[in-house]
């Protein structure tokens, strides 16, 4: 989440504390500050200047020469040449001096324009990276005009708040109460032992009750719903400080009512919604489950067909919002809206998550509800919103207040513990007074009786359940640096080691990376659409996959049985971003369901992909062979024109000891188009468990032969259908003394006959206990030729 420092200061005074110290303390409390940014970025040497004189440029009809007072420090006689039409003497404007840097890193230097010296330039809002949302008048087509009260020489970055630090904080999932400005302010106040100033909640009501009716038909899905009517609403821009805070947190300002709901979301972490009162038929709000087939059009103009698993906010006639996700288009706030019904509610998090996933509709509100919103903050948010409406004159707060609360007496249970029990969890001695003080600073209600402590968490902390949680609260404020490493009582040091499979898996990865492949990691699930894109037939075994009951999106609904689609998506992303060539691999599990078993069988697969001008089928095949040799194995290949997703003329099975363990080939053109890949991709996928089980655990030393190796060249004639892999297998089976087999030429022509080819090999014969005589080699060659003729019909040329 984003935390602007100025917003934090509204609740806790951190003046005098360095930004770096706040960052360090937040990290100590369990909140990592991933980045500190400044809205003005690199802007420098841009100051306030007052135009004292404007004259026509002597050499250009479209330019004027301005004299400016930029204060004593920068000069009271600065000359700027500009083509802007909206400047005149007396205007106060931003001036980029010589050496200034503007938004986007643009550098300004002193120069001449048509013969007249220009000491810099006058700036528009665009050149400072802001618009009317940040400063009224910044969006004008021309030079930005500042307030006449702004003093010349003042740095514009500080004047406009562009130098304010913004913390980008990573908040863990178990702390939804800190997904907001107020939550982080409470933490900072407790960490530094500073007073905490709560937000203003007071407001005055005028007028009578409008008679609004609110009913909740499913209290389990909506434990609390608060509605309040506001009349005489005037739709207008929000105050500047609200607009700026929204922009700092990544949200564009729209109008005061819409901005108010976004402001409360950021400030308190409570999603809110505002309905145009004119569109609330029957002056009634009903919270209910949707009917089967019921439809709604949301604010982004998308239509959804619903079912009873979806929760709706309805008026007396129709649905006006998809609960916890997005409002309906039929009740949106318009420029002529004069009355609104404000909604603040708590919706059951699991239901919102399921609905958002199933409908493919997500929003800032749904993300907050999925993480968890407490019922206390639901009421706090409506009071805060009404306070701001009353304070800034957005409208008239009526007496119409409806609070439907399933359990208004709900309270966090008291936790009974002791000082020794907390210290036992921590392994150090934290003084009892320090423990009590820290818990109270964190808004816990604490009662002390000797060493016994009874603590009740504040209503917005639903994650605290027992002594270990209390200990965690204490140590993160007390400081993890107080914990000293010690051996546990009775602990024994044992050397760590990897299993045989783990060692071989590391060896396999090293062998793959030695061939220039980079490792990738993907989710263990994908969509059936990915299998369609890859070209797998309907009866392919990979389609019999484990379905995910609660997928994170419709792109990840089944467990993977092949890694290829995931790797192809990565190839597609890289090629779209201009990556011309690459070698990628993934070693990960595949998941095969077993009838009658609750859990699938997990089997490791190795998938490789290569793309680029230097890549080819043979290059990838050679890489696989080298990987096999590095593992102490010999991989062979057998042509197969029926492999799904691959080019029928450039594909083969991969064999180990004559048994199929995978495939290799060029991605088919159709599959390439489906994945939006514009260049050839070469793929291979192997059963890694077969490689790991067959590989020797330790390399074995084999002495160099004491006698010279002997080579023989053979030119063979074979049928066109006979593959190199088949010939190599027969040669090795016929003669164990054969070491390397190298195919160095293939010839087709009338000399060898139709539908035949000549294949020339160099065979290396390795002697064992004595030198190989010419006669012995002849006998080996004879045995090889005989086996080739008997089994494959191959003859010598």
Coordinates of N, CA, C and O in Angstrom, one line a residue, residues 188-248:
X188 N 2.7 3.3 13.6 CA 3.8 4.2 13.8 C 3.8 4.8 15.2 O 4.8 5.0 15.8
X189 N 2.6 5.2 15.6 CA 2.4 5.8 16.9 C 2.9 4.9 18.0 O 3.6 5.3 18.9
X190 N 2.5 3.6 17.9 CA 2.9 2.6 18.9 C 4.4 2.3 18.8 O 5.0 2.2 19.9
X191 N 4.9 2.3 17.6 CA 6.3 1.9 17.5 C 7.2 3.0 18.1 O 8.3 2.7 18.7
X192 N 6.8 4.3 17.9 CA 7.7 5.4 18.4 C 7.2 6.0 19.7 O 7.7 7.0 20.2
X193 N 6.1 5.3 20.3 CA 5.5 5.8 21.6 C 5.1 7.2 21.5 O 5.4 8.0 22.4
X194 N 4.4 7.5 20.4 CA 3.9 8.9 20.2 C 2.4 9.0 20.3 O 1.7 7.9 20.1
X195 N 1.9 10.1 20.6 CA 0.4 10.2 20.7 C -0.3 10.0 19.4 O 0.3 10.4 18.3
X196 N -1.4 9.4 19.4 CA -2.2 9.1 18.2 C -3.4 10.0 18.2 O -4.2 10.0 19.2
X197 N -3.6 10.7 17.1 CA -4.8 11.6 17.0 C -5.8 10.9 16.1 O -5.6 10.7 14.9
X198 N -7.0 10.5 16.7 CA -8.0 9.8 15.9 C -8.6 10.8 14.9 O -8.6 12.0 15.1
X199 N -9.2 10.2 13.8 CA -9.8 11.1 12.8 C -11.1 11.7 13.3 O -11.7 11.2 14.2
X200 N -11.4 12.9 12.8 CA -12.7 13.5 13.2 C -13.9 12.8 12.7 O -14.0 12.3 11.6
X201 N -14.9 12.6 13.7 CA -16.1 11.8 13.4 C -17.4 12.6 13.6 O -18.4 12.1 13.4
X202 N -17.2 13.8 14.2 CA -18.4 14.6 14.5 C -19.1 15.2 13.3 O -18.4 15.5 12.3
X203 N -20.4 15.3 13.3 CA -21.2 15.9 12.3 C -22.5 16.3 12.8 O -23.0 15.8 13.8
X204 N -23.2 17.2 12.2 CA -24.5 17.6 12.6 C -25.5 17.2 11.5 O -25.2 17.3 10.3
X205 N -26.7 16.8 12.0 CA -27.8 16.4 11.1 C -28.8 17.5 11.1 O -29.1 18.2 12.1
X206 N -29.4 17.6 9.9 CA -30.5 18.6 9.8 C -31.6 17.9 9.0 O -31.4 17.1 8.2
X207 N -32.8 18.3 9.3 CA -34.0 17.8 8.5 C -34.5 16.5 9.2 O -34.0 16.0 10.2
X208 N -35.6 16.0 8.6 CA -36.3 14.9 9.2 C -35.8 13.6 8.5 O -35.0 13.6 7.5
X209 N -36.2 12.5 9.0 CA -35.9 11.2 8.5 C -36.6 11.0 7.1 O -37.8 11.3 7.0
X210 N -35.9 10.6 6.1 CA -36.5 10.4 4.8 C -37.3 9.1 4.6 O -37.9 8.9 3.6
X211 N -37.2 8.3 5.6 CA -38.0 7.0 5.6 C -37.3 5.9 4.8 O -38.0 4.9 4.4
X212 N -36.0 6.0 4.6 CA -35.3 4.9 3.9 C -35.4 3.6 4.7 O -35.2 3.6 5.9
X213 N -35.7 2.5 3.9 CA -35.8 1.2 4.5 C -34.7 0.4 4.1 O -34.3 0.4 2.9
X214 N -34.1 -0.3 5.0 CA -32.9 -1.2 4.7 C -33.2 -2.6 5.3 O -33.6 -2.7 6.5
X215 N -33.1 -3.6 4.5 CA -33.3 -5.0 5.0 C -32.2 -5.9 4.4 O -31.8 -5.8 3.3
X216 N -31.7 -6.8 5.3 CA -30.6 -7.7 4.9 C -31.2 -9.1 5.0 O -31.6 -9.6 6.1
X217 N -31.3 -9.8 3.8 CA -32.0 -11.1 3.8 C -31.0 -12.3 4.0 O -31.4 -13.4 4.1
X218 N -29.7 -12.0 4.1 CA -28.7 -13.0 4.3 C -27.6 -12.4 5.2 O -26.6 -11.9 4.8
X219 N -27.8 -12.6 6.6 CA -26.9 -12.0 7.5 C -25.5 -12.7 7.5 O -24.6 -12.1 8.0
X220 N -25.5 -13.9 7.1 CA -24.2 -14.6 7.0 C -23.3 -13.9 6.0 O -22.1 -13.8 6.2
X221 N -23.8 -13.6 4.8 CA -23.0 -12.9 3.8 C -22.9 -11.4 4.0 O -21.9 -10.8 3.4
X222 N -23.7 -10.8 4.8 CA -23.6 -9.4 5.1 C -23.9 -9.2 6.6 O -25.1 -8.9 7.0
X223 N -22.9 -9.4 7.5 CA -23.2 -9.2 8.9 C -23.5 -7.8 9.4 O -24.2 -7.6 10.4
X224 N -23.1 -6.8 8.6 CA -23.5 -5.4 9.0 C -23.6 -4.6 7.7 O -22.8 -4.6 6.8
X225 N -24.7 -3.8 7.7 CA -25.0 -2.9 6.6 C -25.4 -1.5 7.2 O -26.4 -1.5 7.9
X226 N -24.7 -0.5 6.9 CA -25.1 0.9 7.3 C -25.4 1.7 6.1 O -24.6 1.8 5.2
X227 N -26.5 2.4 6.2 CA -26.9 3.3 5.1 C -27.3 4.7 5.7 O -27.9 4.8 6.8
X228 N -26.9 5.8 5.0 CA -27.3 7.1 5.5 C -27.5 8.0 4.3 O -26.8 8.0 3.3
X229 N -28.6 8.8 4.4 CA -29.0 9.7 3.3 C -28.5 11.1 3.5 O -28.4 11.6 4.6
X230 N -28.0 11.7 2.4 CA -27.5 13.0 2.4 C -28.3 13.8 1.3 O -28.3 13.3 0.1
X231 N -28.8 14.9 1.6 CA -29.6 15.7 0.6 C -28.9 17.0 0.3 O -27.9 17.4 0.9
X232 N -29.5 17.8 -0.7 CA -28.9 19.0 -1.1 C -27.4 18.9 -1.5 O -26.6 19.8 -1.2
X233 N -27.1 17.8 -2.2 CA -25.7 17.5 -2.6 C -25.4 18.4 -3.7 O -26.1 18.7 -4.7
X234 N -24.1 19.0 -3.7 CA -23.6 19.8 -4.8 C -22.4 19.1 -5.3 O -21.4 19.0 -4.7
X235 N -22.5 18.5 -6.5 CA -21.4 17.8 -7.2 C -20.4 18.8 -7.6 O -20.7 19.8 -8.4
X236 N -19.2 18.7 -7.2 CA -18.1 19.7 -7.5 C -16.8 19.0 -7.3 O -16.7 17.8 -6.8
X237 N -15.7 19.6 -7.7 CA -14.3 19.1 -7.4 C -14.1 19.0 -5.9 O -14.6 19.8 -5.1
X238 N -13.3 18.0 -5.5 CA -13.0 17.8 -4.1 C -11.9 18.9 -3.7 O -11.3 19.5 -4.6
X239 N -11.8 19.2 -2.4 CA -10.7 20.1 -1.9 C -9.4 19.6 -2.5 O -9.2 18.4 -2.6
X240 N -8.5 20.5 -2.6 CA -7.2 20.2 -3.2 C -6.4 19.1 -2.5 O -5.8 18.2 -3.1
X241 N -6.5 19.2 -1.1 CA -5.7 18.2 -0.4 C -6.2 16.8 -0.6 O -5.4 15.8 -0.6
X242 N -7.5 16.6 -0.7 CA -8.1 15.3 -1.0 C -7.7 14.8 -2.4 O -7.3 13.7 -2.6
X243 N -7.7 15.7 -3.4 CA -7.3 15.3 -4.7 C -5.9 14.9 -4.7 O -5.5 13.9 -5.3
X244 N -5.0 15.6 -4.1 CA -3.6 15.3 -4.1 C -3.4 14.0 -3.4 O -2.5 13.2 -3.8
X245 N -4.0 13.7 -2.3 CA -3.8 12.5 -1.5 C -4.3 11.3 -2.4 O -3.6 10.2 -2.4
X246 N -5.4 11.4 -3.1 CA -5.8 10.4 -4.0 C -4.8 10.1 -5.1 O -4.5 8.9 -5.3
X247 N -4.3 11.2 -5.7 CA -3.3 11.0 -6.7 C -2.0 10.3 -6.2 O -1.5 9.5 -6.9
X248 N -1.6 10.7 -5.0 CA -0.4 10.1 -4.4 C -0.6 8.6 -4.2 O 0.4 7.9 -4.2

